[in-house]
Each structure stands twice: as C-alpha cells, then as structure tokens.
Amino acid sequence: MSCLFCQIIDGSIPSKPIYQDDECYAFADINPQAPVHILIVPRKHVASIAHAGKEHNSLVGHLHWVAAEIARSKGLVEGYRTVINTGEHGGQTVEHIHVHLLGGRHLAWPPG
Ligand code: 5GP
Ligand code: ZN
C-alpha cells in the first residue's frame, strides 16, 4: 500500500493539479491555510528531509525552484513562505517530502 502522496501522484486519489514535470507534482492543499496553499511533492517517495541523502540535493533544490515559479505565476509579488515540516515536532502528518507554498496574506512569525 503506497503512501497518500504516492497515491495522489499516481492519480488514484484525485487532486487539483497546479504544476508537474518529470521530478515533481504540485497540487492544491485540501485544507488551505492561506489564499494560496500548494504542495510540491517529488514523484520519488522519500519520507522526509531527515531521510534525504546528499543524492537528493538537486531534487530538494528543484522543489524550491518550482515553488518560486508557481509563486511568480500566482503573482505573489509581496512575498510568500515555503515550509517543510519534518517529524512529529515539526508537524509533519504525511510521510512523503513536500514543500508547502503559502501566500496571498501576511504570514505571522514565529510559527506556532
Ligand atoms: P504536513 O502536515 O505533513 O506538513 O502537510 C500535509 C498536508 O497535506 C496538510 O497541509 C494537509 O492539509 C494536506 N493533505 C492531507 N491529505 C490531503 C489530501 O488528500 N489531498 C490534498 N490535496 N491535501 C491533503
Ligand atoms: Zn509516497
């Protein structure tokens, strides 16, 4: 049984597509925390940043470049936030690396 995001990537669970390429898929978060809330997910299953090795460096960089491209396409000229939650204390609920792209409102700091 593959993980939730692997099932979203293979299309067995529906999602709203935003962007896709050979390495990743981006889709709208089902429970948006900002006017723009998109998840950028590698096609290859890696459980978390803590599980990523040096061989994943370009993939992790690519996810962030995609986030910036989507932010440009959404006109987020006043800024936005990219977030990767890791592990229980980090608030990670789906064990497949994903970059959150949040924007469209002023985001507070520090996070809760
Ligand atoms: P995490 O808490 O692991 O950093 O982020 C997981 C994200 O996945 C959450 O923001 C949550 O709303 C989103 N999510 C969980 N299940 C689904 C789903 O079935 N479809 C979509 N589009 N997003 C989901
Ligand atoms: Zn997965």
mmCIF file with all atom_site columns, C-alpha atoms and ligand atoms in Angstrom:
data_model
loop_
_atom_site.group_PDB
_atom_site.id
_atom_site.type_symbol
_atom_site.label_atom_id
_atom_site.label_alt_id
_atom_site.label_comp_id
_atom_site.label_asym_id
_atom_site.label_entity_id
_atom_site.label_seq_id
_atom_site.pdbx_PDB_ins_code
_atom_site.Cartn_x
_atom_site.Cartn_y
_atom_site.Cartn_z
_atom_site.occupancy
_atom_site.B_iso_or_equiv
_atom_site.pdbx_formal_charge
_atom_site.auth_seq_id
_atom_site.auth_comp_id
_atom_site.auth_asym_id
_atom_site.auth_atom_id
_atom_site.pdbx_PDB_model_num
ATOM   1   C  CA  . MET A 1 1   ? 0.000  0.000  0.000   1.00 0.00 ? 1   MET A CA  1
ATOM   2   C  CA  . SER A 1 2   ? 1.630  3.229  -1.121  1.00 0.00 ? 2   SER A CA  1
ATOM   3   C  CA  . CYS A 1 3   ? 1.501  6.440  0.833   1.00 0.00 ? 3   CYS A CA  1
ATOM   4   C  CA  . LEU A 1 4   ? -1.142 9.165  0.448   1.00 0.00 ? 4   LEU A CA  1
ATOM   5   C  CA  . PHE A 1 5   ? 1.018  11.414 -1.723  1.00 0.00 ? 5   PHE A CA  1
ATOM   6   C  CA  . CYS A 1 6   ? 2.218  8.485  -3.862  1.00 0.00 ? 6   CYS A CA  1
ATOM   7   C  CA  . GLN A 1 7   ? -1.481 7.755  -4.482  1.00 0.00 ? 7   GLN A CA  1
ATOM   8   C  CA  . ILE A 1 8   ? -2.114 11.418 -5.372  1.00 0.00 ? 8   ILE A CA  1
ATOM   9   C  CA  . ILE A 1 9   ? 0.856  11.298 -7.776  1.00 0.00 ? 9   ILE A CA  1
ATOM   10  C  CA  . ASP A 1 10  ? -0.379 8.092  -9.464  1.00 0.00 ? 10  ASP A CA  1
ATOM   11  C  CA  . GLY A 1 11  ? -3.869 9.586  -9.765  1.00 0.00 ? 11  GLY A CA  1
ATOM   12  C  CA  . SER A 1 12  ? -5.670 7.014  -7.631  1.00 0.00 ? 12  SER A CA  1
ATOM   13  C  CA  . ILE A 1 13  ? -6.606 9.844  -5.246  1.00 0.00 ? 13  ILE A CA  1
ATOM   14  C  CA  . PRO A 1 14  ? -7.842 12.962 -7.063  1.00 0.00 ? 14  PRO A CA  1
ATOM   15  C  CA  . SER A 1 15  ? -6.193 16.349 -6.600  1.00 0.00 ? 15  SER A CA  1
ATOM   16  C  CA  . LYS A 1 16  ? -6.216 19.780 -8.207  1.00 0.00 ? 16  LYS A CA  1
ATOM   17  C  CA  . PRO A 1 17  ? -3.070 19.983 -10.360 1.00 0.00 ? 17  PRO A CA  1
ATOM   18  C  CA  . ILE A 1 18  ? -1.035 23.185 -10.369 1.00 0.00 ? 18  ILE A CA  1
ATOM   19  C  CA  . TYR A 1 19  ? 2.266  22.151 -11.993 1.00 0.00 ? 19  TYR A CA  1
ATOM   20  C  CA  . GLN A 1 20  ? 4.040  18.958 -12.998 1.00 0.00 ? 20  GLN A CA  1
ATOM   21  C  CA  . ASP A 1 21  ? 7.300  17.798 -14.514 1.00 0.00 ? 21  ASP A CA  1
ATOM   22  C  CA  . ASP A 1 22  ? 9.459  14.662 -14.546 1.00 0.00 ? 22  ASP A CA  1
ATOM   23  C  CA  . GLU A 1 23  ? 10.596 15.157 -10.971 1.00 0.00 ? 23  GLU A CA  1
ATOM   24  C  CA  . CYS A 1 24  ? 7.635  16.568 -9.094  1.00 0.00 ? 24  CYS A CA  1
ATOM   25  C  CA  . TYR A 1 25  ? 3.923  17.227 -8.917  1.00 0.00 ? 25  TYR A CA  1
ATOM   26  C  CA  . ALA A 1 26  ? 2.291  20.282 -7.326  1.00 0.00 ? 26  ALA A CA  1
ATOM   27  C  CA  . PHE A 1 27  ? -1.354 20.389 -6.247  1.00 0.00 ? 27  PHE A CA  1
ATOM   28  C  CA  . ALA A 1 28  ? -3.691 22.420 -4.076  1.00 0.00 ? 28  ALA A CA  1
ATOM   29  C  CA  . ASP A 1 29  ? -3.719 21.606 -0.355  1.00 0.00 ? 29  ASP A CA  1
ATOM   30  C  CA  . ILE A 1 30  ? -7.080 20.125 0.679   1.00 0.00 ? 30  ILE A CA  1
ATOM   31  C  CA  . ASN A 1 31  ? -7.149 22.279 3.846   1.00 0.00 ? 31  ASN A CA  1
ATOM   32  C  CA  . PRO A 1 32  ? -5.663 25.621 2.770   1.00 0.00 ? 32  PRO A CA  1
ATOM   33  C  CA  . GLN A 1 33  ? -4.056 27.799 5.455   1.00 0.00 ? 33  GLN A CA  1
ATOM   34  C  CA  . ALA A 1 34  ? -3.718 30.832 3.162   1.00 0.00 ? 34  ALA A CA  1
ATOM   35  C  CA  . PRO A 1 35  ? -5.366 32.076 -0.067  1.00 0.00 ? 35  PRO A CA  1
ATOM   36  C  CA  . VAL A 1 36  ? -2.594 30.238 -1.948  1.00 0.00 ? 36  VAL A CA  1
ATOM   37  C  CA  . HIS A 1 37  ? -1.583 26.908 -0.379  1.00 0.00 ? 37  HIS A CA  1
ATOM   38  C  CA  . ILE A 1 38  ? 0.095  24.473 -2.730  1.00 0.00 ? 38  ILE A CA  1
ATOM   39  C  CA  . LEU A 1 39  ? 2.081  21.307 -2.028  1.00 0.00 ? 39  LEU A CA  1
ATOM   40  C  CA  . ILE A 1 40  ? 5.121  20.488 -4.170  1.00 0.00 ? 40  ILE A CA  1
ATOM   41  C  CA  . VAL A 1 41  ? 5.924  16.792 -3.934  1.00 0.00 ? 41  VAL A CA  1
ATOM   42  C  CA  . PRO A 1 42  ? 8.708  14.705 -5.532  1.00 0.00 ? 42  PRO A CA  1
ATOM   43  C  CA  . ARG A 1 43  ? 7.456  11.813 -7.684  1.00 0.00 ? 43  ARG A CA  1
ATOM   44  C  CA  . LYS A 1 44  ? 10.008 9.588  -5.961  1.00 0.00 ? 44  LYS A CA  1
ATOM   45  C  CA  . HIS A 1 45  ? 8.986  8.585  -2.437  1.00 0.00 ? 45  HIS A CA  1
ATOM   46  C  CA  . VAL A 1 46  ? 11.322 9.979  0.219   1.00 0.00 ? 46  VAL A CA  1
ATOM   47  C  CA  . ALA A 1 47  ? 9.779  10.022 3.697   1.00 0.00 ? 47  ALA A CA  1
ATOM   48  C  CA  . SER A 1 48  ? 11.157 13.333 4.945   1.00 0.00 ? 48  SER A CA  1
ATOM   49  C  CA  . ILE A 1 49  ? 14.068 15.745 4.756   1.00 0.00 ? 49  ILE A CA  1
ATOM   50  C  CA  . ALA A 1 50  ? 15.575 13.730 7.602   1.00 0.00 ? 50  ALA A CA  1
ATOM   51  C  CA  . HIS A 1 51  ? 15.544 10.696 5.275   1.00 0.00 ? 51  HIS A CA  1
ATOM   52  C  CA  . ALA A 1 52  ? 17.035 12.579 2.301   1.00 0.00 ? 52  ALA A CA  1
ATOM   53  C  CA  . GLY A 1 53  ? 20.653 11.971 1.415   1.00 0.00 ? 53  GLY A CA  1
ATOM   54  C  CA  . LYS A 1 54  ? 23.166 14.070 -0.473  1.00 0.00 ? 54  LYS A CA  1
ATOM   55  C  CA  . GLU A 1 55  ? 21.923 12.384 -3.666  1.00 0.00 ? 55  GLU A CA  1
ATOM   56  C  CA  . HIS A 1 56  ? 18.627 14.237 -3.132  1.00 0.00 ? 56  HIS A CA  1
ATOM   57  C  CA  . ASN A 1 57  ? 20.220 17.709 -3.014  1.00 0.00 ? 57  ASN A CA  1
ATOM   58  C  CA  . SER A 1 58  ? 19.255 18.672 -6.554  1.00 0.00 ? 58  SER A CA  1
ATOM   59  C  CA  . LEU A 1 59  ? 15.746 17.276 -6.091  1.00 0.00 ? 59  LEU A CA  1
ATOM   60  C  CA  . VAL A 1 60  ? 15.197 19.319 -2.912  1.00 0.00 ? 60  VAL A CA  1
ATOM   61  C  CA  . GLY A 1 61  ? 16.545 22.399 -4.708  1.00 0.00 ? 61  GLY A CA  1
ATOM   62  C  CA  . HIS A 1 62  ? 14.237 21.715 -7.641  1.00 0.00 ? 62  HIS A CA  1
ATOM   63  C  CA  . LEU A 1 63  ? 11.179 21.602 -5.356  1.00 0.00 ? 63  LEU A CA  1
ATOM   64  C  CA  . HIS A 1 64  ? 12.060 25.109 -4.154  1.00 0.00 ? 64  HIS A CA  1
ATOM   65  C  CA  . TRP A 1 65  ? 12.639 26.416 -7.672  1.00 0.00 ? 65  TRP A CA  1
ATOM   66  C  CA  . VAL A 1 66  ? 9.204  25.051 -8.619  1.00 0.00 ? 66  VAL A CA  1
ATOM   67  C  CA  . ALA A 1 67  ? 7.707  26.804 -5.580  1.00 0.00 ? 67  ALA A CA  1
ATOM   68  C  CA  . ALA A 1 68  ? 9.223  30.109 -6.770  1.00 0.00 ? 68  ALA A CA  1
ATOM   69  C  CA  . GLU A 1 69  ? 7.944  29.524 -10.327 1.00 0.00 ? 69  GLU A CA  1
ATOM   70  C  CA  . ILE A 1 70  ? 4.426  28.855 -9.044  1.00 0.00 ? 70  ILE A CA  1
ATOM   71  C  CA  . ALA A 1 71  ? 4.638  31.936 -6.796  1.00 0.00 ? 71  ALA A CA  1
ATOM   72  C  CA  . ARG A 1 72  ? 5.577  34.015 -9.855  1.00 0.00 ? 72  ARG A CA  1
ATOM   73  C  CA  . SER A 1 73  ? 2.700  32.502 -11.849 1.00 0.00 ? 73  SER A CA  1
ATOM   74  C  CA  . LYS A 1 74  ? 0.282  33.301 -8.991  1.00 0.00 ? 74  LYS A CA  1
ATOM   75  C  CA  . GLY A 1 75  ? 1.540  36.907 -8.797  1.00 0.00 ? 75  GLY A CA  1
ATOM   76  C  CA  . LEU A 1 76  ? 2.773  36.657 -5.203  1.00 0.00 ? 76  LEU A CA  1
ATOM   77  C  CA  . VAL A 1 77  ? 4.922  39.770 -5.616  1.00 0.00 ? 77  VAL A CA  1
ATOM   78  C  CA  . GLU A 1 78  ? 4.564  40.771 -1.958  1.00 0.00 ? 78  GLU A CA  1
ATOM   79  C  CA  . GLY A 1 79  ? 6.120  37.531 -0.793  1.00 0.00 ? 79  GLY A CA  1
ATOM   80  C  CA  . TYR A 1 80  ? 5.218  34.065 0.333   1.00 0.00 ? 80  TYR A CA  1
ATOM   81  C  CA  . ARG A 1 81  ? 6.524  31.277 2.524   1.00 0.00 ? 81  ARG A CA  1
ATOM   82  C  CA  . THR A 1 82  ? 7.925  27.852 1.726   1.00 0.00 ? 82  THR A CA  1
ATOM   83  C  CA  . VAL A 1 83  ? 7.807  25.319 4.552   1.00 0.00 ? 83  VAL A CA  1
ATOM   84  C  CA  . ILE A 1 84  ? 8.924  21.730 5.004   1.00 0.00 ? 84  ILE A CA  1
ATOM   85  C  CA  . ASN A 1 85  ? 7.590  20.144 8.171   1.00 0.00 ? 85  ASN A CA  1
ATOM   86  C  CA  . THR A 1 86  ? 9.692  17.259 9.478   1.00 0.00 ? 86  THR A CA  1
ATOM   87  C  CA  . GLY A 1 87  ? 8.731  14.652 12.046  1.00 0.00 ? 87  GLY A CA  1
ATOM   88  C  CA  . GLU A 1 88  ? 6.340  14.882 14.952  1.00 0.00 ? 88  GLU A CA  1
ATOM   89  C  CA  . HIS A 1 89  ? 7.651  18.089 16.495  1.00 0.00 ? 89  HIS A CA  1
ATOM   90  C  CA  . GLY A 1 90  ? 7.861  19.660 13.055  1.00 0.00 ? 90  GLY A CA  1
ATOM   91  C  CA  . GLY A 1 91  ? 4.168  18.964 12.452  1.00 0.00 ? 91  GLY A CA  1
ATOM   92  C  CA  . GLN A 1 92  ? 4.653  16.511 9.579   1.00 0.00 ? 92  GLN A CA  1
ATOM   93  C  CA  . THR A 1 93  ? 1.482  14.456 9.022   1.00 0.00 ? 93  THR A CA  1
ATOM   94  C  CA  . VAL A 1 94  ? 2.247  12.884 5.626   1.00 0.00 ? 94  VAL A CA  1
ATOM   95  C  CA  . GLU A 1 95  ? 5.493  10.935 5.418   1.00 0.00 ? 95  GLU A CA  1
ATOM   96  C  CA  . HIS A 1 96  ? 6.488  11.896 1.871   1.00 0.00 ? 96  HIS A CA  1
ATOM   97  C  CA  . ILE A 1 97  ? 8.597  15.048 1.449   1.00 0.00 ? 97  ILE A CA  1
ATOM   98  C  CA  . HIS A 1 98  ? 6.560  18.070 0.454   1.00 0.00 ? 98  HIS A CA  1
ATOM   99  C  CA  . VAL A 1 99  ? 7.196  21.789 0.246   1.00 0.00 ? 99  VAL A CA  1
ATOM   100 C  CA  . HIS A 1 100 ? 4.261  23.943 1.310   1.00 0.00 ? 100 HIS A CA  1
ATOM   101 C  CA  . LEU A 1 101 ? 3.894  27.170 -0.687  1.00 0.00 ? 101 LEU A CA  1
ATOM   102 C  CA  . LEU A 1 102 ? 1.792  29.638 1.309   1.00 0.00 ? 102 LEU A CA  1
ATOM   103 C  CA  . GLY A 1 103 ? 0.873  33.109 0.141   1.00 0.00 ? 103 GLY A CA  1
ATOM   104 C  CA  . GLY A 1 104 ? -1.773 35.700 -0.510  1.00 0.00 ? 104 GLY A CA  1
ATOM   105 C  CA  . ARG A 1 105 ? -1.848 37.085 3.024   1.00 0.00 ? 105 ARG A CA  1
ATOM   106 C  CA  . HIS A 1 106 ? 0.630  38.401 5.583   1.00 0.00 ? 106 HIS A CA  1
ATOM   107 C  CA  . LEU A 1 107 ? 2.061  35.374 7.392   1.00 0.00 ? 107 LEU A CA  1
ATOM   108 C  CA  . ALA A 1 108 ? 2.981  35.722 11.059  1.00 0.00 ? 108 ALA A CA  1
ATOM   109 C  CA  . TRP A 1 109 ? 6.343  34.839 12.575  1.00 0.00 ? 109 TRP A CA  1
ATOM   110 C  CA  . PRO A 1 110 ? 7.237  32.881 14.639  1.00 0.00 ? 110 PRO A CA  1
ATOM   111 C  CA  . PRO A 1 111 ? 5.023  29.970 13.597  1.00 0.00 ? 111 PRO A CA  1
ATOM   112 C  CA  . GLY A 1 112 ? 3.045  28.195 16.323  1.00 0.00 ? 112 GLY A CA  1
HETATM 113 P  P1  . 5GP B 2 .   ? 2.235  18.195 6.716   1.00 0.00 ? 1   5GP B P1  1
HETATM 114 O  O1  . 5GP B 2 .   ? 1.332  18.356 7.916   1.00 0.00 ? 1   5GP B O1  1
HETATM 115 O  O2  . 5GP B 2 .   ? 2.704  16.753 6.594   1.00 0.00 ? 1   5GP B O2  1
HETATM 116 O  O3  . 5GP B 2 .   ? 3.352  19.170 6.625   1.00 0.00 ? 1   5GP B O3  1
HETATM 117 O  O4  . 5GP B 2 .   ? 1.340  18.519 5.446   1.00 0.00 ? 1   5GP B O4  1
HETATM 118 C  C1  . 5GP B 2 .   ? 0.409  17.635 4.915   1.00 0.00 ? 1   5GP B C1  1
HETATM 119 C  C2  . 5GP B 2 .   ? -0.576 18.469 4.129   1.00 0.00 ? 1   5GP B C2  1
HETATM 120 O  O5  . 5GP B 2 .   ? -1.308 17.604 3.283   1.00 0.00 ? 1   5GP B O5  1
HETATM 121 C  C3  . 5GP B 2 .   ? -1.599 19.211 5.009   1.00 0.00 ? 1   5GP B C3  1
HETATM 122 O  O6  . 5GP B 2 .   ? -1.499 20.602 4.771   1.00 0.00 ? 1   5GP B O6  1
HETATM 123 C  C4  . 5GP B 2 .   ? -2.935 18.627 4.564   1.00 0.00 ? 1   5GP B C4  1
HETATM 124 O  O7  . 5GP B 2 .   ? -3.975 19.589 4.527   1.00 0.00 ? 1   5GP B O7  1
HETATM 125 C  C5  . 5GP B 2 .   ? -2.624 18.072 3.191   1.00 0.00 ? 1   5GP B C5  1
HETATM 126 N  N1  . 5GP B 2 .   ? -3.433 16.932 2.816   1.00 0.00 ? 1   5GP B N1  1
HETATM 127 C  C6  . 5GP B 2 .   ? -3.716 15.843 3.602   1.00 0.00 ? 1   5GP B C6  1
HETATM 128 N  N2  . 5GP B 2 .   ? -4.470 14.973 2.909   1.00 0.00 ? 1   5GP B N2  1
HETATM 129 C  C7  . 5GP B 2 .   ? -4.672 15.521 1.683   1.00 0.00 ? 1   5GP B C7  1
HETATM 130 C  C8  . 5GP B 2 .   ? -5.390 15.080 0.511   1.00 0.00 ? 1   5GP B C8  1
HETATM 131 O  O8  . 5GP B 2 .   ? -5.991 14.003 0.478   1.00 0.00 ? 1   5GP B O8  1
HETATM 132 N  N3  . 5GP B 2 .   ? -5.378 15.912 -0.573  1.00 0.00 ? 1   5GP B N3  1
HETATM 133 C  C9  . 5GP B 2 .   ? -4.710 17.108 -0.561  1.00 0.00 ? 1   5GP B C9  1
HETATM 134 N  N4  . 5GP B 2 .   ? -4.777 17.855 -1.675  1.00 0.00 ? 1   5GP B N4  1
HETATM 135 N  N5  . 5GP B 2 .   ? -4.025 17.546 0.518   1.00 0.00 ? 1   5GP B N5  1
HETATM 136 C  C10 . 5GP B 2 .   ? -4.005 16.770 1.616   1.00 0.00 ? 1   5GP B C10 1
HETATM 137 ZN ZN  . ZN  B 3 .   ? 4.962  8.492  -1.000  1.00 0.00 ? 2   ZN  B ZN  1
#
